[in-house]
Coordinates of C-alpha atoms in Angstrom, one line a residue:
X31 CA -63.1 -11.0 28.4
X32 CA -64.0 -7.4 28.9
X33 CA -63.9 -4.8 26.1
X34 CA -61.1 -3.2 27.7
X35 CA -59.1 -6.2 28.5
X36 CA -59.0 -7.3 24.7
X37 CA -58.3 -3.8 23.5
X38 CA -55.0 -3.8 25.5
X39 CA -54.4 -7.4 24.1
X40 CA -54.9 -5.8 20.3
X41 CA -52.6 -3.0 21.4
X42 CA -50.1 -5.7 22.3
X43 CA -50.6 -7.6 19.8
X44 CA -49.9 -4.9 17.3
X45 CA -46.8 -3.7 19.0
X46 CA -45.1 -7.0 18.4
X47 CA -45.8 -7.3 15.0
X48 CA -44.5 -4.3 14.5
X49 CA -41.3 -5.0 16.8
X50 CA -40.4 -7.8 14.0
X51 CA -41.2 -6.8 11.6
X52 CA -39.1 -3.6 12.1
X53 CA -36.4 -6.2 13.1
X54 CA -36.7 -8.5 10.1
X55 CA -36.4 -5.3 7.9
X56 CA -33.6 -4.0 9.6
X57 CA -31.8 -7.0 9.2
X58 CA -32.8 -7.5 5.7
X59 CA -31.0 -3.8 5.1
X60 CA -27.7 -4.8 6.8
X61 CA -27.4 -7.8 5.0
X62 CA -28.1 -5.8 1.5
X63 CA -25.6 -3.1 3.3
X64 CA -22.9 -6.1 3.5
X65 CA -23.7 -7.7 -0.2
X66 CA -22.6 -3.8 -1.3
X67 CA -19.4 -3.4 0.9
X68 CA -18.0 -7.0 0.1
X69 CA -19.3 -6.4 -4.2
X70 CA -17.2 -3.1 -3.7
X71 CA -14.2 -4.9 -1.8
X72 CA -14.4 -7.9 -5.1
X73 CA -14.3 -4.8 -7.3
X74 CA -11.4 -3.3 -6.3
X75 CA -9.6 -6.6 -5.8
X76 CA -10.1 -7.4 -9.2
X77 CA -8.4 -4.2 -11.1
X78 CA -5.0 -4.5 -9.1
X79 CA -2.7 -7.4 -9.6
X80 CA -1.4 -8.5 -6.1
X81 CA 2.5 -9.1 -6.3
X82 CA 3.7 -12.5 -5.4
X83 CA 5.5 -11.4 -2.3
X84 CA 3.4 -8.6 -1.3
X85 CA 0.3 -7.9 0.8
X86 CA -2.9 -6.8 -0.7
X87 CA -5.4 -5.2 1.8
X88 CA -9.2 -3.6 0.6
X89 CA -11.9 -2.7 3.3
X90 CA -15.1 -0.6 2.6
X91 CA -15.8 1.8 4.6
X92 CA -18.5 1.3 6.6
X93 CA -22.0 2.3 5.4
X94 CA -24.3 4.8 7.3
X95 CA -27.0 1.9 8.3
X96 CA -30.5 4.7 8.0
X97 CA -29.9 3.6 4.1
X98 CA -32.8 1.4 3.1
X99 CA -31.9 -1.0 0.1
X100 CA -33.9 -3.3 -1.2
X101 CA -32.6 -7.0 -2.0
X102 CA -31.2 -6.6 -5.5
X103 CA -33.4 -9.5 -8.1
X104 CA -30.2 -9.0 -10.4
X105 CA -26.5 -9.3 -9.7
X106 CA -25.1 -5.9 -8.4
X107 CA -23.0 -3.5 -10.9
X108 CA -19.8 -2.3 -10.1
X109 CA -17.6 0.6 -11.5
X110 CA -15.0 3.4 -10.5
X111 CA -16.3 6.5 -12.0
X112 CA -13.9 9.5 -12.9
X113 CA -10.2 8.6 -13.6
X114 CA -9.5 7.6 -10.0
X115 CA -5.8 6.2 -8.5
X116 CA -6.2 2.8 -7.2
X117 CA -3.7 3.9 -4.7
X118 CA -4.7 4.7 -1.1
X119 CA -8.8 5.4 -0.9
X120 CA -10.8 5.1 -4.0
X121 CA -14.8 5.2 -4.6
X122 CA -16.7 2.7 -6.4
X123 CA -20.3 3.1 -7.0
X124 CA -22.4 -0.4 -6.6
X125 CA -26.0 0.4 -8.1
X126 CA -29.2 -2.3 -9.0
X127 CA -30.4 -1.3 -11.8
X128 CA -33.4 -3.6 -11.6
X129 CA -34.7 -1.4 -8.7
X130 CA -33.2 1.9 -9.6
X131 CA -30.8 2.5 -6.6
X132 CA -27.2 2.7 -6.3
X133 CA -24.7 3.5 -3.8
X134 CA -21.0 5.3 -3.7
X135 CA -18.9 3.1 -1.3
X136 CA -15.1 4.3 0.1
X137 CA -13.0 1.6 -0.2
X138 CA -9.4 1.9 1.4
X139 CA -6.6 -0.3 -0.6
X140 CA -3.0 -0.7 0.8
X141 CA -0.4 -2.7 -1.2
X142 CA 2.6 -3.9 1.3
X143 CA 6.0 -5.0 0.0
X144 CA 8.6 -6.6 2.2
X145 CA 11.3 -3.5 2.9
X146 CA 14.4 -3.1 4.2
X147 CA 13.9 -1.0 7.9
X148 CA 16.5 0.2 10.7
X149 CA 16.2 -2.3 13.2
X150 CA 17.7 0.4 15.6
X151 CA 17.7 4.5 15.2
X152 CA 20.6 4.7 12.6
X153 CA 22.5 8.3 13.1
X154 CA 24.3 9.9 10.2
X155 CA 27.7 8.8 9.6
X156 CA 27.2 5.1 10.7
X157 CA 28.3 2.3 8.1
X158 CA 25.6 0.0 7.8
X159 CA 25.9 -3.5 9.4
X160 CA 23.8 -6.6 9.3
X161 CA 22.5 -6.1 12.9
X162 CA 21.3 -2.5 11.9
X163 CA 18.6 -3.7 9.3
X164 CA 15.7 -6.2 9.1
X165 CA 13.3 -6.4 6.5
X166 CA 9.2 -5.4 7.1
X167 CA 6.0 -5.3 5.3
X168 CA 5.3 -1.5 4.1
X169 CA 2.8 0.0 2.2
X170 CA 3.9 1.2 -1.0
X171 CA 2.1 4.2 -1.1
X172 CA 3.9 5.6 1.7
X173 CA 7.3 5.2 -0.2
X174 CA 9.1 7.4 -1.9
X175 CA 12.4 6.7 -4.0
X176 CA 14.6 3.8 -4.5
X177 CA 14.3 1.1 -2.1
X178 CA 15.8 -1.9 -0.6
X179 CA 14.4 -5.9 -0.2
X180 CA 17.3 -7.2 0.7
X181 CA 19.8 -5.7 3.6
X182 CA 22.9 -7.4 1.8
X183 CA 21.8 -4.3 -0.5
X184 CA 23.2 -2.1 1.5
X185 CA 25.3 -3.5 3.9
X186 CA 28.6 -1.8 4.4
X187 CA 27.1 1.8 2.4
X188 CA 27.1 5.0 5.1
X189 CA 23.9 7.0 6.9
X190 CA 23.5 10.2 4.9
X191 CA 20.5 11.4 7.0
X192 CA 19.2 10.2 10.4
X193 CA 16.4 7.1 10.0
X194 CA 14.4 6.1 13.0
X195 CA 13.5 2.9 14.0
X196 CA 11.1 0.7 11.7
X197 CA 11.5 3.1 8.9
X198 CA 11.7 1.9 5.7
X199 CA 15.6 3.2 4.3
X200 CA 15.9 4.7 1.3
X201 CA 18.2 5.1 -1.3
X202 CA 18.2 8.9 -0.6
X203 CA 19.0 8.1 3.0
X204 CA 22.2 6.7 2.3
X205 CA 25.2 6.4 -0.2
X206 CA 26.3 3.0 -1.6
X207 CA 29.6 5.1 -2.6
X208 CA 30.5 8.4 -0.9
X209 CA 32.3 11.6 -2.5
X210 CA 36.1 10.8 -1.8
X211 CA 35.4 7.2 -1.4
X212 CA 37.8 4.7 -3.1
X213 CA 36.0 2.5 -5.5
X214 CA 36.5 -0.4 -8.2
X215 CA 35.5 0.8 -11.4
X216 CA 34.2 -2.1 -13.7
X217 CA 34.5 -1.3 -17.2
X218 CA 33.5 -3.4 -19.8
X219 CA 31.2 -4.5 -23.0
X220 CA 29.9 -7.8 -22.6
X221 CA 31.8 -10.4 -21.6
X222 CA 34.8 -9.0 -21.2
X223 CA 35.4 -6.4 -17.6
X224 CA 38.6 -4.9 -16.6
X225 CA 38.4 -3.6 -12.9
X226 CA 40.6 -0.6 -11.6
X227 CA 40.6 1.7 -8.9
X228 CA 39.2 5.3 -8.8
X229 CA 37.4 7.7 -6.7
X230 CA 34.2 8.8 -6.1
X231 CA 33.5 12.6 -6.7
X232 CA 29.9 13.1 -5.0
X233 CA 27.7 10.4 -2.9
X234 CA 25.9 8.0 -5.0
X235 CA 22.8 5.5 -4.5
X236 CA 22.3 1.8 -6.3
X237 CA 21.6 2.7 -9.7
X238 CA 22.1 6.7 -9.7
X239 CA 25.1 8.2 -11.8
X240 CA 28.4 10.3 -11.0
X241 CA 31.4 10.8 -11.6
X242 CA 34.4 9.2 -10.6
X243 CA 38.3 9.7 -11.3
X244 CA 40.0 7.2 -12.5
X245 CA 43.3 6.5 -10.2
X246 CA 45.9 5.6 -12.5
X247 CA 45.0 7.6 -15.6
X248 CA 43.5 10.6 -13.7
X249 CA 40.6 10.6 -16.4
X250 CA 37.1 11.7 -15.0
X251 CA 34.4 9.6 -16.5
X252 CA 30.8 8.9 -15.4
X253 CA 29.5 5.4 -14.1
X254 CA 26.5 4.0 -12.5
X255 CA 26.2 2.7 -8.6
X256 CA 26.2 -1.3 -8.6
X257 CA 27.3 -2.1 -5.3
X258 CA 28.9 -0.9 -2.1
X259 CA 32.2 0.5 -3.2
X260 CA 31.7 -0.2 -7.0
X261 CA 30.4 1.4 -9.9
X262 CA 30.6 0.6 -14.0
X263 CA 31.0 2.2 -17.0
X264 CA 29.9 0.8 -20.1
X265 CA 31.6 0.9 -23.3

């Protein structure tokens, strides 16, 4: 073999080993990239308690891959530094001590809770039927206001304001009683209730409070939403 011949082969030789060992290291850096993303991900998951009907999704972003990070010898530490809202996007800084590096990760959280939606573009004005609602996973944080789980929640109340389709309806988007609406007032203190008619001075959600008139007695007195067409006072 000529001089030249095995100086080519040596040039080869060292390309290759170079080729996998690049490789090897690269892949040894994604992996440790991974172990970070999924300890942030555990992280989060563990401060937020997961309701029993609802939908808890975390994903880290990800990470820009040029990071080199060694293979941690101890477990990786995990904390959310500053007073950060675990709802929506949240940073958590993942760190090895052992070897002195650490990392801030983005980690995106969204909590979804089954929600009444239109089923069909409800206009203002329309009394609410069965056929008009279904319920939906929505994320929370996109909520604002009272409400609904169940459609039989609302069934029967009117469209204050225009709702599209598959948007979650709130209690602001509609009144379970309406000013001049006829209602049952429920009055009562414990066990005992006495029902009688009244009417409904201004709109009113589940739960809010107005004022009604009573029909017979002409008396104005304040009561809380409880259902379509009813409201109670307590004594």
């Amino acid at each position: 073999m000529n001089p030249r011949t095995f100086f080519r082969l040596i040039i080869v030789f060292i390309g290759l080993m170079a080729t996998f060992f690049s490789t090897f290291l690269l892949a040894e850096t994604q992996d440790n990239i991974n172990d970070v993303r999924k300890a942030a991900e555990l992280f989060v998951s563990q401060q937020i308690e997961k309701p029993a009907r609802g939908e808890l999704h975390i994903e880290a972003a990800a990470l820009d891959s040029r990071i080199r990070l060694t293979t941690c010898p101890t477990p990786l530490e995990t904390n959310i530094p500053g007073k950060q809202s675990l709802s929506g996007n949240v940073t958590v800084l993942v760190s090895c001590p052992a070897d002195g590096w650490q990392v801030y990760v983005p980690v995106s959280t969204k909590l979804l809770l089954p929600r009444v939606v239109a089923s069909r573009p409800l206009a203002r004005g329309m009394t609410l039927a069965n056929s008009d609602l279904t319920v939906q996973m929505v994320e929370v944080r996109l909520q604002r206001g009272v409400t609904f789980d169940n459609p039989t929640q609302i069934i029967g109340s009117k469209v204050k304001r225009a709702v599209q389709l598959g948007d979650a309806v709130m209690g602001s988007d509609i009144c379970l009683v309406c000013r001049n609406d006829a209602v049952n007032i429920k009055a009562g203190n414990g066990g005992l209730s006495i029902i009688t008619k009244g009417s409904a001075l201004s709109d009113g959600s589940l739960g809010e409070q107005i004022r009604v008139q009573n029909s017979k007695s002409r008396r104005i007195v304040d009561a809380i939403v409880t259902d379509v067409g009813e409201v109670t006072v307590n004594y």
